[in-house]
GROMACS .gro file of C-alpha atoms in nm:
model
  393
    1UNK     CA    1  -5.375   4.498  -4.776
    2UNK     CA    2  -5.323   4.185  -4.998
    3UNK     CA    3  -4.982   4.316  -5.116
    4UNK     CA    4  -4.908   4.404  -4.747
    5UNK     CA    5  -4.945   4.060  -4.697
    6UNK     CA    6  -4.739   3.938  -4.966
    7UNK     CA    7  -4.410   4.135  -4.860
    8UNK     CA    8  -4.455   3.998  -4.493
    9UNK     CA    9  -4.468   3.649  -4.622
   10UNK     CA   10  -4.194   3.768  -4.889
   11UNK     CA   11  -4.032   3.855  -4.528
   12UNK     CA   12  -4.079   3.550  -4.302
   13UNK     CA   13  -3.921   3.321  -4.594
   14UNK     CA   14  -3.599   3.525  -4.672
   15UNK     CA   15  -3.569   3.503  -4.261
   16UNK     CA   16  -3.672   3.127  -4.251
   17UNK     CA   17  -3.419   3.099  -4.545
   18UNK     CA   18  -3.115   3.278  -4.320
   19UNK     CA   19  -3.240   3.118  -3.980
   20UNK     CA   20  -3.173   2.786  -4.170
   21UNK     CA   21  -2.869   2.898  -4.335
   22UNK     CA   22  -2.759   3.031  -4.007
   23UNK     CA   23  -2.807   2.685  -3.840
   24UNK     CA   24  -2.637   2.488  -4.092
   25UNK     CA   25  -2.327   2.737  -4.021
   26UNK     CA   26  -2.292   2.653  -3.672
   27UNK     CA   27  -2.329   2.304  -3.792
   28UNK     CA   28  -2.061   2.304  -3.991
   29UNK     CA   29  -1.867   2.544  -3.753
   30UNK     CA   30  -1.959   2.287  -3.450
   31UNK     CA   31  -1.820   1.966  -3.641
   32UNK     CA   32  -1.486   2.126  -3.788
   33UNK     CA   33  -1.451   2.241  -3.425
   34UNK     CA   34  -1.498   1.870  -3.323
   35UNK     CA   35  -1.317   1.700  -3.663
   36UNK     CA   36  -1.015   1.957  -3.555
   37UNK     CA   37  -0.946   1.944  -3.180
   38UNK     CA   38  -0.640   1.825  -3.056
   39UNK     CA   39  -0.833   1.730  -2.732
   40UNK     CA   40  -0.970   1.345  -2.854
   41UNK     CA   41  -1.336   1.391  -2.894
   42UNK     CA   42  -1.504   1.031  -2.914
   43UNK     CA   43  -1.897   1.002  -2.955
   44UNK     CA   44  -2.026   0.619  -2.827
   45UNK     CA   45  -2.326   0.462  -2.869
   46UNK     CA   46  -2.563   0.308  -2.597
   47UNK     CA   47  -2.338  -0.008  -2.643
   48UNK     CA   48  -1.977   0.212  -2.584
   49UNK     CA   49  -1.886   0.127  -2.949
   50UNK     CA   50  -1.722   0.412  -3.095
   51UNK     CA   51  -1.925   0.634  -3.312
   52UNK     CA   52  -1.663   0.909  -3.423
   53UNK     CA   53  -1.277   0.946  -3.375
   54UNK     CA   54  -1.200   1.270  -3.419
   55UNK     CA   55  -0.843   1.385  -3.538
   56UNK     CA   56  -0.726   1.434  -3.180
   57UNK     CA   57  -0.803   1.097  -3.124
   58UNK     CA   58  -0.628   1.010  -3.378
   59UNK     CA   59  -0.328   1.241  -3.279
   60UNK     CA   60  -0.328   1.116  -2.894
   61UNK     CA   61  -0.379   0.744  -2.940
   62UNK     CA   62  -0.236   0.655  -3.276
   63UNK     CA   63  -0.538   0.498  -3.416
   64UNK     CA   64  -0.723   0.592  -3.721
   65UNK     CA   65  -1.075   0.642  -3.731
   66UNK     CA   66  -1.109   0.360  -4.022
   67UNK     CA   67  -0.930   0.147  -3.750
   68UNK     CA   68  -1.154   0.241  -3.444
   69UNK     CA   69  -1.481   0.324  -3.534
   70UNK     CA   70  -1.729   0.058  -3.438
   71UNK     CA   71  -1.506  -0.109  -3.214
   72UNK     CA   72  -1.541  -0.113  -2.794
   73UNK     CA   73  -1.309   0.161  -2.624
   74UNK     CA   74  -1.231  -0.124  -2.390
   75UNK     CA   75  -0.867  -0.185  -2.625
   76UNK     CA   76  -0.738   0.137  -2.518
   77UNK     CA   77  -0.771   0.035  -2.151
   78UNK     CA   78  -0.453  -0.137  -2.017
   79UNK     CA   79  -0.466  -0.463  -1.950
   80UNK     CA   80  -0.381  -0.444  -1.589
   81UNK     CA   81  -0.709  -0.194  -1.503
   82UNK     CA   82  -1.004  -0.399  -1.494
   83UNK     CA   83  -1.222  -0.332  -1.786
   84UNK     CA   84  -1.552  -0.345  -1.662
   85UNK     CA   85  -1.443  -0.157  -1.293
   86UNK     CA   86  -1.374   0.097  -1.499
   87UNK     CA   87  -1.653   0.090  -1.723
   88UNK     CA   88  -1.885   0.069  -1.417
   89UNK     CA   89  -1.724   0.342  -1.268
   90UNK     CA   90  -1.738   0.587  -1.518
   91UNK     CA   91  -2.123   0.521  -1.586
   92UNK     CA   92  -2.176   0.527  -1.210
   93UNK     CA   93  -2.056   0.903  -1.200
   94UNK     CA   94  -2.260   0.984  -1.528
   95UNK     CA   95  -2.556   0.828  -1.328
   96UNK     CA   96  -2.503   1.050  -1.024
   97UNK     CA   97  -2.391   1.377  -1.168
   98UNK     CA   98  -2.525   1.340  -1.521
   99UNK     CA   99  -2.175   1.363  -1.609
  100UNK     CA  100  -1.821   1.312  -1.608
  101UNK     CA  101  -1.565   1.608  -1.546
  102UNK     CA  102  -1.154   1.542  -1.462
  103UNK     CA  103  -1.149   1.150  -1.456
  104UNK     CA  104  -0.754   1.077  -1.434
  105UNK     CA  105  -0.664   0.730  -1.535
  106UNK     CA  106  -0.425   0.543  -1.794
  107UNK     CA  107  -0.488   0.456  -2.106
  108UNK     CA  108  -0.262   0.253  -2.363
  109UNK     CA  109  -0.174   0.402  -2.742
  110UNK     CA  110  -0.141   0.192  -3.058
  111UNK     CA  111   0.245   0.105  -3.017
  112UNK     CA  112   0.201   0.050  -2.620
  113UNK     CA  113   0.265   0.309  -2.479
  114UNK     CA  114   0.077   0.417  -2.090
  115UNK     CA  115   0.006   0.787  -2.091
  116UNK     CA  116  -0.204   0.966  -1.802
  117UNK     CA  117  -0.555   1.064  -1.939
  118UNK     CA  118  -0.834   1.338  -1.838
  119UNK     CA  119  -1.135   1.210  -1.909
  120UNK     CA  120  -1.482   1.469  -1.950
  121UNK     CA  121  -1.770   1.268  -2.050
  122UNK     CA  122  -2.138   1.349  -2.098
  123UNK     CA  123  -2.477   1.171  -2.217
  124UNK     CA  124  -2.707   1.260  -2.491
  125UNK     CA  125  -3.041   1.116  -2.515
  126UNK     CA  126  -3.305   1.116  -2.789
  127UNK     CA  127  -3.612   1.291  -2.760
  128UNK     CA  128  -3.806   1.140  -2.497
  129UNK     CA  129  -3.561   1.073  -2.279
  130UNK     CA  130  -3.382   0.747  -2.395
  131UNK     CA  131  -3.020   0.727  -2.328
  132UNK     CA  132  -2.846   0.636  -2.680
  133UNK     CA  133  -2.471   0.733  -2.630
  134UNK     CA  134  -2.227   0.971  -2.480
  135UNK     CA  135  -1.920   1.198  -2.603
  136UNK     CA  136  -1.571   1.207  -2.404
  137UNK     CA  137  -1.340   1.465  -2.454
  138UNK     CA  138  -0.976   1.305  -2.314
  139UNK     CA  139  -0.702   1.530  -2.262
  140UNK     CA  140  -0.359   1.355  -2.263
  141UNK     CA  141  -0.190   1.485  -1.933
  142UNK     CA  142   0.112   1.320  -1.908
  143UNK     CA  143   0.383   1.578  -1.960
  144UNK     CA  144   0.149   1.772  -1.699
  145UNK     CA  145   0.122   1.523  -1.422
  146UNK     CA  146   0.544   1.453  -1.455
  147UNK     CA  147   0.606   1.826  -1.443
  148UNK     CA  148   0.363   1.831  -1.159
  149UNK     CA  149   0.538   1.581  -0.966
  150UNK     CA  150   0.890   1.677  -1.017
  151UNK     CA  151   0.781   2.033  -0.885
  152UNK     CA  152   0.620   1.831  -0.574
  153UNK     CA  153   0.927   1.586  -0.582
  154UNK     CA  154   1.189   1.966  -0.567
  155UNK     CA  155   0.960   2.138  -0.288
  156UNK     CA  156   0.980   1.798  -0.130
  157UNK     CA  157   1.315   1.714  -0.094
  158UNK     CA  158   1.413   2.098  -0.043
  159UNK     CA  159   1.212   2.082   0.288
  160UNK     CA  160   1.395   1.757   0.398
  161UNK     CA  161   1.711   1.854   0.349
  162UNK     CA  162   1.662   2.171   0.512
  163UNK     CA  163   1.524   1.980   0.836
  164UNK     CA  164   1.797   1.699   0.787
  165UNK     CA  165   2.094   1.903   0.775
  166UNK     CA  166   1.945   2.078   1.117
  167UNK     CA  167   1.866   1.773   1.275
  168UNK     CA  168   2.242   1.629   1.160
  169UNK     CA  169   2.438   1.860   1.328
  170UNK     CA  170   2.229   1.857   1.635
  171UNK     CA  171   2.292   1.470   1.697
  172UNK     CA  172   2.626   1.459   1.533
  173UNK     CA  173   2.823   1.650   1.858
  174UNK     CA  174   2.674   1.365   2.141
  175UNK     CA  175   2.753   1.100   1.940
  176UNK     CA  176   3.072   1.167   1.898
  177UNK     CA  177   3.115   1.218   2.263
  178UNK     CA  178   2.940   0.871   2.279
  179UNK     CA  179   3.198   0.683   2.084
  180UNK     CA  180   3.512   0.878   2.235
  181UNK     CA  181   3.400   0.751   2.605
  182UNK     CA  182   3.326   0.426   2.450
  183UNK     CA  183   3.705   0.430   2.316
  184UNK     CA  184   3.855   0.543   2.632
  185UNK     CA  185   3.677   0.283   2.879
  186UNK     CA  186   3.770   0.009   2.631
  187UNK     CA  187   4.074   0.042   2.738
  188UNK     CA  188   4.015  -0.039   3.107
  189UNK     CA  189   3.841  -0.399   3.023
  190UNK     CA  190   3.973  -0.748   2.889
  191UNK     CA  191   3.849  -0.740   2.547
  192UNK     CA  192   3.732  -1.100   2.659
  193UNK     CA  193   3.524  -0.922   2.932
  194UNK     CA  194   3.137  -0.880   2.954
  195UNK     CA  195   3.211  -0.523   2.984
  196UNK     CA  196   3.410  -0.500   2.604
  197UNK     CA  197   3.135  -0.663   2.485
  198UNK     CA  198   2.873  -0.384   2.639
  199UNK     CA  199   3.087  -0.136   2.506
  200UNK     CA  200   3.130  -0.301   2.193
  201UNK     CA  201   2.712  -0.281   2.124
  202UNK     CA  202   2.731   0.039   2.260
  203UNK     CA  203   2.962   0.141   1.988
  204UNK     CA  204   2.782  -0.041   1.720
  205UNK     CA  205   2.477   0.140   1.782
  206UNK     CA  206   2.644   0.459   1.794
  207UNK     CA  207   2.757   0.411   1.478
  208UNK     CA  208   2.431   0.319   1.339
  209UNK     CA  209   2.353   0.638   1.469
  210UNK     CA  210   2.662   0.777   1.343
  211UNK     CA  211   2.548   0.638   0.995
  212UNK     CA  212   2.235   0.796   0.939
  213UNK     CA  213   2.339   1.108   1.061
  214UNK     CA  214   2.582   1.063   0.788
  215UNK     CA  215   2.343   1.001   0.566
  216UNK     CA  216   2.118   1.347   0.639
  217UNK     CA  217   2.362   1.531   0.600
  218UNK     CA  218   2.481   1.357   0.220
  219UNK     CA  219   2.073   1.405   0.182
  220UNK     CA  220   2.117   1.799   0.252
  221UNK     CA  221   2.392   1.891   0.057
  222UNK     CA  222   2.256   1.682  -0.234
  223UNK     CA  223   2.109   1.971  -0.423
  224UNK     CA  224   2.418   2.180  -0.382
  225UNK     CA  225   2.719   2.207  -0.562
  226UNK     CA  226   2.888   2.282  -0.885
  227UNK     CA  227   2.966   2.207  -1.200
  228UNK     CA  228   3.212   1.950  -1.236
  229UNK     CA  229   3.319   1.665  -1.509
  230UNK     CA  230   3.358   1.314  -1.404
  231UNK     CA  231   3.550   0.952  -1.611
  232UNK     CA  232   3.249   0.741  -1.563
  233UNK     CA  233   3.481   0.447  -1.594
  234UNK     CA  234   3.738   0.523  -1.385
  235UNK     CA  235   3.441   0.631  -1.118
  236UNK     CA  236   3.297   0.269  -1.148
  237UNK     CA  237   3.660   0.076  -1.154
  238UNK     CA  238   3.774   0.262  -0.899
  239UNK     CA  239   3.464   0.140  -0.658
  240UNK     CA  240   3.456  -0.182  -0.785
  241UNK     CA  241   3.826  -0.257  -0.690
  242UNK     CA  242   3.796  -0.135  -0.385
  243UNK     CA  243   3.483  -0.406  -0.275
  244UNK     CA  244   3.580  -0.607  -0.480
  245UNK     CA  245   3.752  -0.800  -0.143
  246UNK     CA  246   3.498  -0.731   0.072
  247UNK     CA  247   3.172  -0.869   0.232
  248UNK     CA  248   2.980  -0.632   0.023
  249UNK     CA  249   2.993  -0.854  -0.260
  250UNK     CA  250   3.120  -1.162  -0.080
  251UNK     CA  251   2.786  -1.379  -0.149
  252UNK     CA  252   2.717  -1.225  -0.504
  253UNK     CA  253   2.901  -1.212  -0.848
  254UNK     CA  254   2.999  -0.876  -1.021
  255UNK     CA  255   2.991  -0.806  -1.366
  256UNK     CA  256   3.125  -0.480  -1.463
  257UNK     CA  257   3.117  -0.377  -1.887
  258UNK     CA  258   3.200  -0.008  -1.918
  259UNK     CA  259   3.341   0.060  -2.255
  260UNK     CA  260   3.703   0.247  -2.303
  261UNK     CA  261   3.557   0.558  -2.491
  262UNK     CA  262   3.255   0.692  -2.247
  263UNK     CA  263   3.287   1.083  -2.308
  264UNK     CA  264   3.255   1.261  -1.967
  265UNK     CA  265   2.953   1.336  -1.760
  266UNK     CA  266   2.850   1.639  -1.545
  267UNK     CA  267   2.870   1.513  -1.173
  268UNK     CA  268   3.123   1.478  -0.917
  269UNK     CA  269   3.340   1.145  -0.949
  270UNK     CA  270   3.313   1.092  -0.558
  271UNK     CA  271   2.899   1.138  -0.584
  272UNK     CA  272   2.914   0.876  -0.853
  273UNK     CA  273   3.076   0.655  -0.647
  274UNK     CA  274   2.821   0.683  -0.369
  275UNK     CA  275   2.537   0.659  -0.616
  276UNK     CA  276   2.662   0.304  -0.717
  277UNK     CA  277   2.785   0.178  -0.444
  278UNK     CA  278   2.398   0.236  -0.220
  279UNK     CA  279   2.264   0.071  -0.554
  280UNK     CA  280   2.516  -0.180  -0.523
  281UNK     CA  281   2.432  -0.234  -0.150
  282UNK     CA  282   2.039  -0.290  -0.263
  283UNK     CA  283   2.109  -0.523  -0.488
  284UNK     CA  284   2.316  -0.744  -0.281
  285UNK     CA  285   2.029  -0.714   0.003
  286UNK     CA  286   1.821  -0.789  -0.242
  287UNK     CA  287   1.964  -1.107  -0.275
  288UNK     CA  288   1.880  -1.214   0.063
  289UNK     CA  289   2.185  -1.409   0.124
  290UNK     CA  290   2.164  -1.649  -0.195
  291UNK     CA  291   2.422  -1.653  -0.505
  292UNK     CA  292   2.353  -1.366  -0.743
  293UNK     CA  293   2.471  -1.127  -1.024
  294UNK     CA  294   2.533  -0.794  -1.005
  295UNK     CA  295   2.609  -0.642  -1.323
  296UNK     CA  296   2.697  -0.306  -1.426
  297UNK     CA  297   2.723  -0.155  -1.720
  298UNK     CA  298   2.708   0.197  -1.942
  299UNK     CA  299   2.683   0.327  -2.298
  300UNK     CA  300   2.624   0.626  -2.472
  301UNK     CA  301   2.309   0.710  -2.588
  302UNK     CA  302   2.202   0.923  -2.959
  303UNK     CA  303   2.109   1.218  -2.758
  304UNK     CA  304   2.452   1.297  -2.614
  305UNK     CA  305   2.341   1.141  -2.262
  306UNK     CA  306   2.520   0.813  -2.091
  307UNK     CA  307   2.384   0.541  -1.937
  308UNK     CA  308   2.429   0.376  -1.665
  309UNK     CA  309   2.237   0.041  -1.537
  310UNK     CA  310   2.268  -0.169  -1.240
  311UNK     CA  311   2.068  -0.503  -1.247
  312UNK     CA  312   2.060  -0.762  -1.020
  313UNK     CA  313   1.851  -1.122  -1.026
  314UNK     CA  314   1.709  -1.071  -0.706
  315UNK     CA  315   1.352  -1.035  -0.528
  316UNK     CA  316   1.251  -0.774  -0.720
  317UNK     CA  317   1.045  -0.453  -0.584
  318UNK     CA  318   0.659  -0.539  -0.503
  319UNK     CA  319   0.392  -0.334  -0.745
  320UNK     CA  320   0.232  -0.166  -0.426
  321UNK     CA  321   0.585  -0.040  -0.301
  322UNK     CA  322   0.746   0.099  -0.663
  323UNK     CA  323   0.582   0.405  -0.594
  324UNK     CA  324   0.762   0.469  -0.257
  325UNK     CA  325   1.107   0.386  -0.394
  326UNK     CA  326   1.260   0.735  -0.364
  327UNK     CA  327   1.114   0.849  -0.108
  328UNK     CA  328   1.309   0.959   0.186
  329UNK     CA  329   1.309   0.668   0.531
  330UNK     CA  330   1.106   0.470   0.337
  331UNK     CA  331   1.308   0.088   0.367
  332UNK     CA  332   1.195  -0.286   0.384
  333UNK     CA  333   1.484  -0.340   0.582
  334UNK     CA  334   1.479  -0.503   0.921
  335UNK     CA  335   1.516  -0.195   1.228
  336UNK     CA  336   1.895  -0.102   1.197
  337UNK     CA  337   1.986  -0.230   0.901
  338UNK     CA  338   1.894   0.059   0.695
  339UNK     CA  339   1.825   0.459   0.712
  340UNK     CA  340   1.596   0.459   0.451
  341UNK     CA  341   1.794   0.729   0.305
  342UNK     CA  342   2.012   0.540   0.015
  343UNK     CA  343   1.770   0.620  -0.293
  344UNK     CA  344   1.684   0.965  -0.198
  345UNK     CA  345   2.045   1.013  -0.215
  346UNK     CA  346   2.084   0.898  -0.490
  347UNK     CA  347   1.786   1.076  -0.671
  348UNK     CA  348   1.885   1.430  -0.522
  349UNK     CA  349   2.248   1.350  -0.639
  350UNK     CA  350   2.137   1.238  -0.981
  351UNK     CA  351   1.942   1.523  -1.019
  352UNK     CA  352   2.178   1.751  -0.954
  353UNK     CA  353   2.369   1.629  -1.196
  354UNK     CA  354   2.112   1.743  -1.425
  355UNK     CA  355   2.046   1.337  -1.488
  356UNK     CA  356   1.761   1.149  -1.429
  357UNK     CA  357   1.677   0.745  -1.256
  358UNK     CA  358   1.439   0.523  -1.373
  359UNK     CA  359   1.365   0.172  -1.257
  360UNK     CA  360   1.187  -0.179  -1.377
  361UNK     CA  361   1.164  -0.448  -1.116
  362UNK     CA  362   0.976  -0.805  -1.107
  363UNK     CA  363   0.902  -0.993  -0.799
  364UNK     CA  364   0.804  -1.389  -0.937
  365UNK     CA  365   0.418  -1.333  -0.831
  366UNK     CA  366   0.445  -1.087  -1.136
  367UNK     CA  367   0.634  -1.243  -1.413
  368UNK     CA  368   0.534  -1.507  -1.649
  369UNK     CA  369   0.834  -1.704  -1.630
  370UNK     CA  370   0.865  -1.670  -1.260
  371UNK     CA  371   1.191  -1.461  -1.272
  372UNK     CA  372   1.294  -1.175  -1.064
  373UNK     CA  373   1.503  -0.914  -1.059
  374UNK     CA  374   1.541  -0.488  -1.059
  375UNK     CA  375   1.736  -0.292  -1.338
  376UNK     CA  376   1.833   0.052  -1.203
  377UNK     CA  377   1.917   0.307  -1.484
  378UNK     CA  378   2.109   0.635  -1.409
  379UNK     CA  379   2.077   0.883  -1.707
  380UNK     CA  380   2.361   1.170  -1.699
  381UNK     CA  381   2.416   1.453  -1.959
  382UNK     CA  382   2.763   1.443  -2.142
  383UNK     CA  383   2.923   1.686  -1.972
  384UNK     CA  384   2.869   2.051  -2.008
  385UNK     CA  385   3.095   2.311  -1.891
  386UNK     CA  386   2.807   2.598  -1.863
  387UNK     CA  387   2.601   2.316  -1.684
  388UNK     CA  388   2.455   2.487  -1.342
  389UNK     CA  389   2.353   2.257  -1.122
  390UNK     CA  390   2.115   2.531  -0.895
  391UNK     CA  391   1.923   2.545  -1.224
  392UNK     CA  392   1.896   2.161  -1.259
  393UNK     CA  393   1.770   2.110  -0.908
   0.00000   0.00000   0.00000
């Protein structure tokens, strides 16, 4: 009986031995898993000081752990989100839920850079009960979120065009009717009569009319087409000669710098022309009647792409409005004055192109030094004679 004894306790030590073996495993399984990820795993304590940086912190934000740990996670917060809103919020839905699962926000890196976050964060709490810290595991999802939105952006515009080109064609046959009749009983009146000058509105607004129907249809065909090769510079000379004379750019100065050897790009030389000349027409109503600049220029970039900027000194784009820029009928303009239509153009041109747009604008509520102004930059591939523009659309 005694020795029976002695080989169960012999037993219940070797297992003790391996449960504790077993557990320091997993330990060391659990914090390589946690040291490794390339997710950013960040432990704070009760005071959100950082704790641990992981390597995909590290990885996603630029910041060593020597550099970060102890410190408030408040830095990586841009300084245009308020700090404690977001703080509050995000311990308000830990609060309620007990944790935090898919929080989307921004977050700056080291060298300044915004990038789209998803944020998972939970509590932990010490034995009886006390709340001491929490661990968020952030995802950096901006490659996602842009992929996402240029598939949303495709879909998007595919559906308007299809609707636009239907709804063109539709009001394109009475109009012209409209304007023929309009011609033809012009004839019969004084042009000093009360009656030209009926006709006359009658034939302004039908080509207003006229205009945006004009403008559906350029918005329908804007994802079709092929390959072709355009002279950026002659493209750009070309329009700028011919407005130079007219009331386009009667109130504002133009500065045109295109250098001599710009290799070609993939687009159509005539689509070009249309692409600068509604950006041209922004800037100048941008302007709002007063002196300005209009300058133009391109250069080719490292990576076999050219650009191509037009900037203007003008009001500059509100903060609350950037993100309706492209979208199609959106306009500030007064009723009439616009379709709304211009920069969707010009985005469903650009794209086909393969290219891509990109924009920084100032209003003087939002710059230090009370400047305004909006920089329009047109990216397009040097051009590629197996381009296909189907595939870039």
């Amino acid at each position: 009986m005694f020795c029976f004894g002695l080989i169960i306790a012999a037993y219940q030590q070797r297992l003790s031995q391996r449960l504790k073996l077993l557990v320091g495993e997993q330990d060391q399984i659990l914090a390589s898993v946690l040291t490794n990820s390339v997710d950013a795993v960040i432990v704070y304590d009760n005071e959100e000081l950082i704790q641990m940086w992981n390597r995909g912190a590290q990885l996603t934000f630029g910041y060593s752990a020597e550099e970060m740990l102890g410190l408030s996670f408040r830095c990586l917060i841009p300084p245009d989100i308020d700090q404690d809103e977001e703080l509050d919020r995000l311990n308000r839905l830990v609060e309620e839920k007990g944790y935090v699962k898919n929080y989307v926000t921004q977050r700056i890196t080291k060298d300044g850079k915004r990038i789209m976050v998803d944020i998972s964060r939970t509590p932990f709490r010490s034995g009886d009960g006390q709340y001491v810290g929490s661990t968020a595991v952030i995802k950096d999802v901006t490659s996602t979120l842009a992929f996402e939105q240029k598939m949303h952006n495709a879909e998007k515009l595919a559906s308007i065009g299809l609707l636009a080109s239907g709804v063109a064609h539709e009001i394109n046959n009475p109009l012209t009717i409209i304007l023929g009749f309009a011609d033809l009983l012009k004839d019969r009146f004084d042009p000093e009569s009360p009656e030209w000058e009926d006709l006359d509105k009658i034939e302004a607004n039908a080509n207003q009319a006229k205009k945006i129907v004009e403008d559906l249809l350029g918005f329908s065909r804007s994802n079709q087409g092929v390959a072709k090769q355009a002279d950026l510079r002659e493209s750009v000379n070309r329009l700028t000669d011919f407005i130079s004379n007219t009331r386009i750019v009667k109130k504002v100065e133009l500065v045109v710098s295109i250098p001599d050897d710009l290799p070609l790009v993939n687009g159509d030389p005539r689509e070009i022309q249309q692409v600068l000349l509604n950006l041209i027409n922004n800037s100048v109503a941008a302007m709002e009647g007063n002196k300005g600049i209009v300058r133009i220029q391109a250069e080719k970039t490292d990576d076999d792409w050219v650009e191509l900027t037009v900037e203007d000194n003008g009001k500059g784009i509100p903060a609350d409005l950037k993100p309706c820029v492209f979208d199609p009928f959106f306009t500030t303009k007064e009723f009439g004055e616009g379709t709304g239509l211009g920069l969707s153009l010009c985005y469903g041109l650009v794209k086909k192109w393969g290219g891509r747009v990109d924009f920084h604008s100032r209003t003087t509520d939002d710059s230090q030094d009370g400047l305004s102004g909006t920089i329009f930059t047109i990216s397009i591939p040097i051009y590629d004679a197996e381009f296909n523009p189907e595939v870039a659309t």
